[in-house]
Short mmCIF file of N, CA and C and ligand atoms in Angstrom, two decimals:
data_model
loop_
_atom_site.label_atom_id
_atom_site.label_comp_id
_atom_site.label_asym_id
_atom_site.label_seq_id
_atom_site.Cartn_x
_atom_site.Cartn_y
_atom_site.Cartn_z
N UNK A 1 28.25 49.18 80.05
CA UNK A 1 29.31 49.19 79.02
C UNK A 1 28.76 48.63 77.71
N UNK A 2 28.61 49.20 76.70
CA UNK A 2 28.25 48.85 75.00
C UNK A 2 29.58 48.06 74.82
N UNK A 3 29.60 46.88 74.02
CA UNK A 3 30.38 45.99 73.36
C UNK A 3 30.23 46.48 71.80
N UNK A 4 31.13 46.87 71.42
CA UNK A 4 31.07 47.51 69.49
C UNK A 4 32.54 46.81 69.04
N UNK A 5 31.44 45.70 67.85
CA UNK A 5 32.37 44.84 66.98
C UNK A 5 33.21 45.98 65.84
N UNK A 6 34.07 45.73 65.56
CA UNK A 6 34.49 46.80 64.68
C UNK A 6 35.87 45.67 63.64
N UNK A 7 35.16 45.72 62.16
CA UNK A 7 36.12 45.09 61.43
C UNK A 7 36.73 45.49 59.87
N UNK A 8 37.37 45.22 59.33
CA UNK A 8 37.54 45.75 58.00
C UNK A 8 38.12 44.87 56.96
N UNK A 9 37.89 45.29 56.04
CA UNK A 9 39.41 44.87 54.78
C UNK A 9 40.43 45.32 54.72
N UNK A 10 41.23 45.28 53.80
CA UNK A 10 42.70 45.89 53.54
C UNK A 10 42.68 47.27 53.68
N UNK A 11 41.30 47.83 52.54
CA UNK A 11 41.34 48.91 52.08
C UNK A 11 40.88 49.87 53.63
N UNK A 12 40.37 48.81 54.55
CA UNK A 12 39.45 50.00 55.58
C UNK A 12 40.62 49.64 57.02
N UNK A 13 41.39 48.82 57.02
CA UNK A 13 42.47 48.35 58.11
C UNK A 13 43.19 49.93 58.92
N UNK A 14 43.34 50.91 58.06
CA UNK A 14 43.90 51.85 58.80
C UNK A 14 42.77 52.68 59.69
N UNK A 15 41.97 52.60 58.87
CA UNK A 15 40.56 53.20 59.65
C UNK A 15 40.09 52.85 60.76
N UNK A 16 40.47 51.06 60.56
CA UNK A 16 39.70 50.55 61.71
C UNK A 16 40.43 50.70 63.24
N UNK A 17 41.89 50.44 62.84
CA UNK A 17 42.51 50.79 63.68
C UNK A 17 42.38 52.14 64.67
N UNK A 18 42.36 53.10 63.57
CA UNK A 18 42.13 54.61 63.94
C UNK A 18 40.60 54.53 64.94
N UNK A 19 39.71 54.13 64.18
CA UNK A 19 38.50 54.04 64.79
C UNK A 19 38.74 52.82 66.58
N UNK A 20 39.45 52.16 66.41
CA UNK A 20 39.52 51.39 67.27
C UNK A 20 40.27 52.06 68.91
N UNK A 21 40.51 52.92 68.13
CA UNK A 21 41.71 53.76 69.59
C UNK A 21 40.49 54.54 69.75
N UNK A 22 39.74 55.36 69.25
CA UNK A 22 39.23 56.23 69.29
C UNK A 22 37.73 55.63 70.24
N UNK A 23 37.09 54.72 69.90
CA UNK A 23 36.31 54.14 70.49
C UNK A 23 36.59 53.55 71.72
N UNK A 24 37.55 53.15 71.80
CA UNK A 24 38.18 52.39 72.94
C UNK A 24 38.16 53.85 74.26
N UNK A 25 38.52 55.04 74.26
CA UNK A 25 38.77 56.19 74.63
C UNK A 25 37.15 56.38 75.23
N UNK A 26 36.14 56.28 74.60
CA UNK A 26 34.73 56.63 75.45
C UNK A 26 34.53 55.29 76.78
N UNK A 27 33.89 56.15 77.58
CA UNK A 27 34.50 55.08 79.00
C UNK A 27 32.61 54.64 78.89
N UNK A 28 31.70 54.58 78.19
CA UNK A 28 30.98 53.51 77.70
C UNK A 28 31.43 52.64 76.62
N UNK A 29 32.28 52.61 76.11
CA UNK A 29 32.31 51.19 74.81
C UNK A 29 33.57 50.65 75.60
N UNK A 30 33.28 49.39 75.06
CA UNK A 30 34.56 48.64 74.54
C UNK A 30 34.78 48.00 73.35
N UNK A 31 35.58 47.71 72.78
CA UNK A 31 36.24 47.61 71.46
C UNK A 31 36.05 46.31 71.19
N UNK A 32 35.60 45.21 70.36
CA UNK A 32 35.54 43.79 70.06
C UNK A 32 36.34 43.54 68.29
N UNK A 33 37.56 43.95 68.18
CA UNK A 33 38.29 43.57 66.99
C UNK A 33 37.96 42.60 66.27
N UNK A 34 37.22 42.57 65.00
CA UNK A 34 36.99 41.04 63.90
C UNK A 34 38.08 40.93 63.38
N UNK A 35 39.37 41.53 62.83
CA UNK A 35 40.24 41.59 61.97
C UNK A 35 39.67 42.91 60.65
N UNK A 36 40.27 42.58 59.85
CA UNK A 36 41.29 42.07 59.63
C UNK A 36 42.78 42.68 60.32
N UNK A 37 43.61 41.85 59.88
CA UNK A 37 45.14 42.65 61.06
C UNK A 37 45.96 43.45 60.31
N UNK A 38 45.99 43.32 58.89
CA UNK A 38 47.13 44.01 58.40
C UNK A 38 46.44 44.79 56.99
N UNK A 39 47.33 45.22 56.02
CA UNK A 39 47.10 45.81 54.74
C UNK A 39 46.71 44.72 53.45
N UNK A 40 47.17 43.41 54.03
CA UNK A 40 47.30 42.58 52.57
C UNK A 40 45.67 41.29 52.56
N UNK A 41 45.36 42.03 50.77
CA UNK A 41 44.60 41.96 50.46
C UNK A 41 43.58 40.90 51.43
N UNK A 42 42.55 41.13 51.15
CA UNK A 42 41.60 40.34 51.81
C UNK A 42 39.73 40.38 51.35
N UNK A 43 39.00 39.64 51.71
CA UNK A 43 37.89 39.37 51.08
C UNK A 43 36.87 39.91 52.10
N UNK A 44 36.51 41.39 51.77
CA UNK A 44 35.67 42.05 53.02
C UNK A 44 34.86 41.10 53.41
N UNK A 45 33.54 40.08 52.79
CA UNK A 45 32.35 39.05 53.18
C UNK A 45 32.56 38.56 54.59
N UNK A 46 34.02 38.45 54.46
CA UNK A 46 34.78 37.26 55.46
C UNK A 46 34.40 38.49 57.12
N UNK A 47 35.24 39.91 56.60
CA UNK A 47 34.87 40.20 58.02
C UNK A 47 33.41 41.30 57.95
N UNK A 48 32.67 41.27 57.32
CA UNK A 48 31.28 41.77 57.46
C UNK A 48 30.62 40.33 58.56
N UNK A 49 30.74 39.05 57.97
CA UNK A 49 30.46 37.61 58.77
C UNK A 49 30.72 38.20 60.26
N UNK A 50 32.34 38.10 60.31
CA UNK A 50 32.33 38.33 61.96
C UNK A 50 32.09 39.18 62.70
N UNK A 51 32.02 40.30 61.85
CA UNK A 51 31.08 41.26 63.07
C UNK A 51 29.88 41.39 62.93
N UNK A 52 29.31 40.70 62.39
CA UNK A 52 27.44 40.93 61.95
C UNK A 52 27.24 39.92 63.02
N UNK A 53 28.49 38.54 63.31
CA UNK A 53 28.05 37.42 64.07
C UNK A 53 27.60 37.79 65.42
N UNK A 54 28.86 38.49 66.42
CA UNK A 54 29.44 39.56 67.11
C UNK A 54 27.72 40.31 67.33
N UNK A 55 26.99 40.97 66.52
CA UNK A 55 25.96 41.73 66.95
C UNK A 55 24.48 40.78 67.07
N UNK A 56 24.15 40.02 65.93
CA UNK A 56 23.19 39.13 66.13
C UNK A 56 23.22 37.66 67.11
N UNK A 57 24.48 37.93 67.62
CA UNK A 57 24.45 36.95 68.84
C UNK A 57 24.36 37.48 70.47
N UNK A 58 24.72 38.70 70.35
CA UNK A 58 24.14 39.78 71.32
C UNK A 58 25.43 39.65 72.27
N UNK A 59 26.62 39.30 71.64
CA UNK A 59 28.01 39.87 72.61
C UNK A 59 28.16 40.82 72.08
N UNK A 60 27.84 41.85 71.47
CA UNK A 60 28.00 42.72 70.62
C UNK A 60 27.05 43.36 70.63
N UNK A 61 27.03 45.28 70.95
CA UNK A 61 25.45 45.81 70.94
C UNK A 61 25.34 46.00 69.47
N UNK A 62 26.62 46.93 69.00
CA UNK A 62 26.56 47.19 67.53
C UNK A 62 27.75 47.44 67.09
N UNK A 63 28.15 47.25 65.20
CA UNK A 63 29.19 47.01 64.61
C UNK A 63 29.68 48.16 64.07
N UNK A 64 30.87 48.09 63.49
CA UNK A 64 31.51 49.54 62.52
C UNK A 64 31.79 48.50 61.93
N UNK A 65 32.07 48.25 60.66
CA UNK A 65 32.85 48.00 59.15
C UNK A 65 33.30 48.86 58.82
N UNK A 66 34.87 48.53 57.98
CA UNK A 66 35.08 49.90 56.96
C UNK A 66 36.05 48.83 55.61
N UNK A 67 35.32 49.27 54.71
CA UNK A 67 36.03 48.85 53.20
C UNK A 67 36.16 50.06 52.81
N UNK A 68 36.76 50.16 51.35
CA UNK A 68 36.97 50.80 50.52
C UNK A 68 35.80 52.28 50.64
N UNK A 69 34.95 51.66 50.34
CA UNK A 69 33.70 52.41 49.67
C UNK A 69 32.85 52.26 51.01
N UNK A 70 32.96 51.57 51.88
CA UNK A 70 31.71 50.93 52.57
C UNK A 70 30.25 50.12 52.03
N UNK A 71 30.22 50.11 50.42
CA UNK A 71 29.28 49.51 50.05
C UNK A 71 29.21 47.82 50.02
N UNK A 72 30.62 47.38 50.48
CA UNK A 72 30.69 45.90 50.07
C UNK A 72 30.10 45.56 51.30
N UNK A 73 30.70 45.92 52.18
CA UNK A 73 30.83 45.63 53.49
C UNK A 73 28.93 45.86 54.13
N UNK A 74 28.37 46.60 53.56
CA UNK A 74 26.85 46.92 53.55
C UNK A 74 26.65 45.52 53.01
N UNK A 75 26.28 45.24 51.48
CA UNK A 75 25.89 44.42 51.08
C UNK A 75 25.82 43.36 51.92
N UNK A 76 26.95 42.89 52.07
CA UNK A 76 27.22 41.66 52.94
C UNK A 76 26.67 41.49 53.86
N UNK A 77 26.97 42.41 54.73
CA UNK A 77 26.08 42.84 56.50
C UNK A 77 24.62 42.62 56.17
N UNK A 78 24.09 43.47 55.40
CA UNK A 78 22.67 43.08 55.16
C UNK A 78 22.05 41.64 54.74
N UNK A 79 22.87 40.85 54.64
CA UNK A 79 22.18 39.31 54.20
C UNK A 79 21.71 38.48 55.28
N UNK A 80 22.64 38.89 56.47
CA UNK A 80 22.57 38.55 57.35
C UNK A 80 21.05 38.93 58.60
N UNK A 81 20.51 37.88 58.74
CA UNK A 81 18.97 38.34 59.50
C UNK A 81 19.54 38.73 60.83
N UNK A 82 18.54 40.24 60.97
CA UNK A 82 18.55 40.66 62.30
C UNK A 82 20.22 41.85 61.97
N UNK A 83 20.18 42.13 61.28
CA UNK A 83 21.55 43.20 61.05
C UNK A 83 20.75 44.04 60.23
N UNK A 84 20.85 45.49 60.64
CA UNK A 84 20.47 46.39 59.55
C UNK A 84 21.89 47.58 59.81
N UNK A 85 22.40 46.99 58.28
CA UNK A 85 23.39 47.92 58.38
C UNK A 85 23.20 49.17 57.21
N UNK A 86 23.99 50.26 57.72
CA UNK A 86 23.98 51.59 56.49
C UNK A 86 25.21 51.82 56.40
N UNK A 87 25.49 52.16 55.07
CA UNK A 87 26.46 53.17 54.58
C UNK A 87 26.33 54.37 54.63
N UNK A 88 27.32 55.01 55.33
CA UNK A 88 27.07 56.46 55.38
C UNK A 88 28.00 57.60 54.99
N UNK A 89 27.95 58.46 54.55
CA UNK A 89 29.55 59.89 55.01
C UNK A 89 28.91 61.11 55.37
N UNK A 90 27.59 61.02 55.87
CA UNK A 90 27.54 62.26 56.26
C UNK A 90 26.94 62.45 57.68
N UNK A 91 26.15 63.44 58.30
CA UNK A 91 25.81 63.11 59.67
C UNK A 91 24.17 63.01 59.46
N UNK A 92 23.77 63.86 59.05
CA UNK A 92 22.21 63.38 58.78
C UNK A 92 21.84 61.71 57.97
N UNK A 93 22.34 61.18 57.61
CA UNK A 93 21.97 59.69 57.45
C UNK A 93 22.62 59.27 58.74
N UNK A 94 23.73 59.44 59.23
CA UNK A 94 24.18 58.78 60.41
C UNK A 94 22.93 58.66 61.22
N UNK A 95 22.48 60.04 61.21
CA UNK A 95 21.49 60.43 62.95
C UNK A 95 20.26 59.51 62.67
N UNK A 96 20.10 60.00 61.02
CA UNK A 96 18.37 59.53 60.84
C UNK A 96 18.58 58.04 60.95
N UNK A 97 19.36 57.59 60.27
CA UNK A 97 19.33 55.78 60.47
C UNK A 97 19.66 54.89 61.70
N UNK A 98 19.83 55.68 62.29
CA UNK A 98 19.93 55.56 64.37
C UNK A 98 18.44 55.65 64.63
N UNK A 99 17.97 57.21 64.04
CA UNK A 99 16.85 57.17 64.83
C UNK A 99 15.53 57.11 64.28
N UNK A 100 15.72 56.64 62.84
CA UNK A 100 14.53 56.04 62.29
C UNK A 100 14.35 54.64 61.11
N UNK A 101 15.49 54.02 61.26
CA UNK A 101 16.49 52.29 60.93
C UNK A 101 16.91 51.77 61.71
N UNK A 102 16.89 52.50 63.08
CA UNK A 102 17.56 51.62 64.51
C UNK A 102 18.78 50.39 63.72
N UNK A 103 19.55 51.24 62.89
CA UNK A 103 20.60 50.55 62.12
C UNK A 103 21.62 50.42 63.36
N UNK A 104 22.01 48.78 63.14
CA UNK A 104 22.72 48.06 64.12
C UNK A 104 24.58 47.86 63.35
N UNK A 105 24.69 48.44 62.20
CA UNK A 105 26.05 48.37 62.09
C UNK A 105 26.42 49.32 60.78
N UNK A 106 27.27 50.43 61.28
CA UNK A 106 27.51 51.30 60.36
C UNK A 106 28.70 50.53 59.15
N UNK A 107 28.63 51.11 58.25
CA UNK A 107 29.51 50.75 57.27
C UNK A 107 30.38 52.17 56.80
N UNK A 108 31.73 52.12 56.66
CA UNK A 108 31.88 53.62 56.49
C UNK A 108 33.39 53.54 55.06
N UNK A 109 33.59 54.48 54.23
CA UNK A 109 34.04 53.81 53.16
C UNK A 109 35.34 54.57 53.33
N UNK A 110 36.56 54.01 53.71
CA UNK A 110 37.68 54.67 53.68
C UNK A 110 38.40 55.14 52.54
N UNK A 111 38.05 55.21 51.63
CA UNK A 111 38.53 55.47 50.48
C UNK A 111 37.83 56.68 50.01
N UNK A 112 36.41 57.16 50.95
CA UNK A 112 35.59 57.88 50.65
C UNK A 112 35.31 59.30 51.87
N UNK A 113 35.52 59.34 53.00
CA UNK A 113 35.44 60.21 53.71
C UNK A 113 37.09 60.16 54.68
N UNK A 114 37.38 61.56 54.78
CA UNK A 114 38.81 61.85 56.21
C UNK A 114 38.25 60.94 57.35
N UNK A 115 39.55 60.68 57.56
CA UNK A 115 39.78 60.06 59.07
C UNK A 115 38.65 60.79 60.35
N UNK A 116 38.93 62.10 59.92
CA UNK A 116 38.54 62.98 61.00
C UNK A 116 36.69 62.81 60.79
N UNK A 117 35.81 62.46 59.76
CA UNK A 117 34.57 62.74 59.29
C UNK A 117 34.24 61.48 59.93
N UNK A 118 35.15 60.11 59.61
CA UNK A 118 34.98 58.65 60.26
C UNK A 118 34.63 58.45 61.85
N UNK A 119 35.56 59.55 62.29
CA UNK A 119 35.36 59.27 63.77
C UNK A 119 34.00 60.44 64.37
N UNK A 120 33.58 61.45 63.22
CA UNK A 120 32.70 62.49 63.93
C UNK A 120 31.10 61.43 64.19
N UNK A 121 31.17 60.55 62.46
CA UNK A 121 29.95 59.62 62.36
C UNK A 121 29.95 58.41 63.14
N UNK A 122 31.11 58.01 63.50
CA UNK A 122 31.43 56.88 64.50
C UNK A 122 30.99 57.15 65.89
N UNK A 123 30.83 58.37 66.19
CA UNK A 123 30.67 58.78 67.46
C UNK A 123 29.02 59.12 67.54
N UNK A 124 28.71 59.59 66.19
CA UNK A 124 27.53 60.30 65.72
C UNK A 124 26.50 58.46 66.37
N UNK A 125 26.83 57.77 65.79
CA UNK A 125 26.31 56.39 65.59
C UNK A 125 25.65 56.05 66.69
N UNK A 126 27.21 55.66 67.34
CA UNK A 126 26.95 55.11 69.22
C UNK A 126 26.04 55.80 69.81
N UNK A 127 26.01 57.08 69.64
CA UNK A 127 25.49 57.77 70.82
C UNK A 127 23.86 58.61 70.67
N UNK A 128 23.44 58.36 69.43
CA UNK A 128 21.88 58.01 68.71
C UNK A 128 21.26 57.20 69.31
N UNK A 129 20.24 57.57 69.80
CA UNK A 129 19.15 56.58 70.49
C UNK A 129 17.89 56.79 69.09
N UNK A 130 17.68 54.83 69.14
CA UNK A 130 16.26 54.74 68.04
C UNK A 130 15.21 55.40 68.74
N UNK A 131 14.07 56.19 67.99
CA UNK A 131 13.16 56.75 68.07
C UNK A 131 12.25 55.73 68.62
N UNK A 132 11.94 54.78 67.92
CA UNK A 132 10.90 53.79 68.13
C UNK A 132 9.92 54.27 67.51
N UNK A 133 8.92 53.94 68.51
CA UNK A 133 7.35 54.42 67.92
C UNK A 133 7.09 53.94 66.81
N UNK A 134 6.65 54.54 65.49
CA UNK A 134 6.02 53.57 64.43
C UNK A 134 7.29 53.39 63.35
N UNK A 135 8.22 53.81 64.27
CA UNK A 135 9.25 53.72 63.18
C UNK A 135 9.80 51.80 63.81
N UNK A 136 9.27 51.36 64.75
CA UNK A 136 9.15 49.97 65.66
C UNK A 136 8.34 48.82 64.56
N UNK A 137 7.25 49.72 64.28
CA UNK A 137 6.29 48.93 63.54
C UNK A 137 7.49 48.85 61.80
N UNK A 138 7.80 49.57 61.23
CA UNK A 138 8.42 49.15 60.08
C UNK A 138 9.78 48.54 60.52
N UNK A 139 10.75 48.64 60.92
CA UNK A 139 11.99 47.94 61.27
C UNK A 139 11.38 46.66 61.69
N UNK A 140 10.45 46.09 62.03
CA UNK A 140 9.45 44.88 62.22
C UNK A 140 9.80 44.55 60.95
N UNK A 141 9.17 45.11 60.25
CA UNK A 141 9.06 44.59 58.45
C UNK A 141 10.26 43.94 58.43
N UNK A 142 11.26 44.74 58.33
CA UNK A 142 12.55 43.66 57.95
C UNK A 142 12.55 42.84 58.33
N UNK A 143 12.07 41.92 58.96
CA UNK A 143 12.81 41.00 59.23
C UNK A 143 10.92 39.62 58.94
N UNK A 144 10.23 40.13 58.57
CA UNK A 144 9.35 39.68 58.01
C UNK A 144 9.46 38.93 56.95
C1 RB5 B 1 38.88 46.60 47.86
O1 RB5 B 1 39.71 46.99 46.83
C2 RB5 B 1 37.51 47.19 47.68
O2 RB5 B 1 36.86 46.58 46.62
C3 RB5 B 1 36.70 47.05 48.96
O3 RB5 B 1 37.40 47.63 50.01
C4 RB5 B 1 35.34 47.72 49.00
O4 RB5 B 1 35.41 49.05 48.59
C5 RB5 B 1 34.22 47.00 48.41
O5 RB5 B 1 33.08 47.46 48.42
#
């Protein structure tokens, strides 16, 4: 069973939800909710923190975020050592940053792709296996 943290802001709360039923539904994941709970306003940093925590502590294989744009929610995620997160809306960055970024937490921008595109790359994500090989030797780098 994969453990997938999944959290948002205001702007990404309907998404996450949406994404949260939807994930919950594959009989490999289970669902690990950061918040946020409702529509009113909130400071994405806060839940990029708890689900980046969630993956670099290893109760968590890997994360979804969703803000606005998905770029805040990137930023943030990325400060954090041992998280390589991407922003994405399409499926070829989805696949390639699975399988050549062994990216550990998608970021996805609700303000920016359908419900329906959220859950094709959400699914796209999980189910990407990293390449490895010398793509092992640079994902090394990061964290150098
Ligand atoms: C919130 O209005 C918005 O700034 C946030 O969701 C996100 O898009 C930030 O990158």
């Amino acid at each position: 069973m994969m453990k997938i943290a999944i959290g948002a802001d205001h702007a990404g709360f309907a998404y996450k939800e949406m994404l949260k039923q939807y994930v919950s539904e594959f009989d490999f994941c289970e669902v690990c909710d950061c918040g946020t709970d409702s529509t009113d306003s909130c400071d994405y940093p806060v839940f990029a923190k708890k689900v980046c925590d969630k993956v670099t502590s290893g109760d968590c294989s890997m994360g979804i975020l969703v803000c606005g744009t998905g770029i805040g929610m990137s930023i943030a995620a990325n400060k954090q050592k041992g998280i390589r997160a991407a922003v994405a809306s399409d499926e070829y960055s989805v696949k390639f940053t699975r399988l050549h970024n062994d990216a550990n937490v998608l970021c996805l921008g609700a303000r920016v792709i359908a419900e329906e595109k959220a859950r094709i790359l959400t699914e796209l994500f999980l189910t990407t296996e990293f390449e490895g090989g010398k793509h092992l030797r640079r994902v090394a780098m990061f964290e150098e």
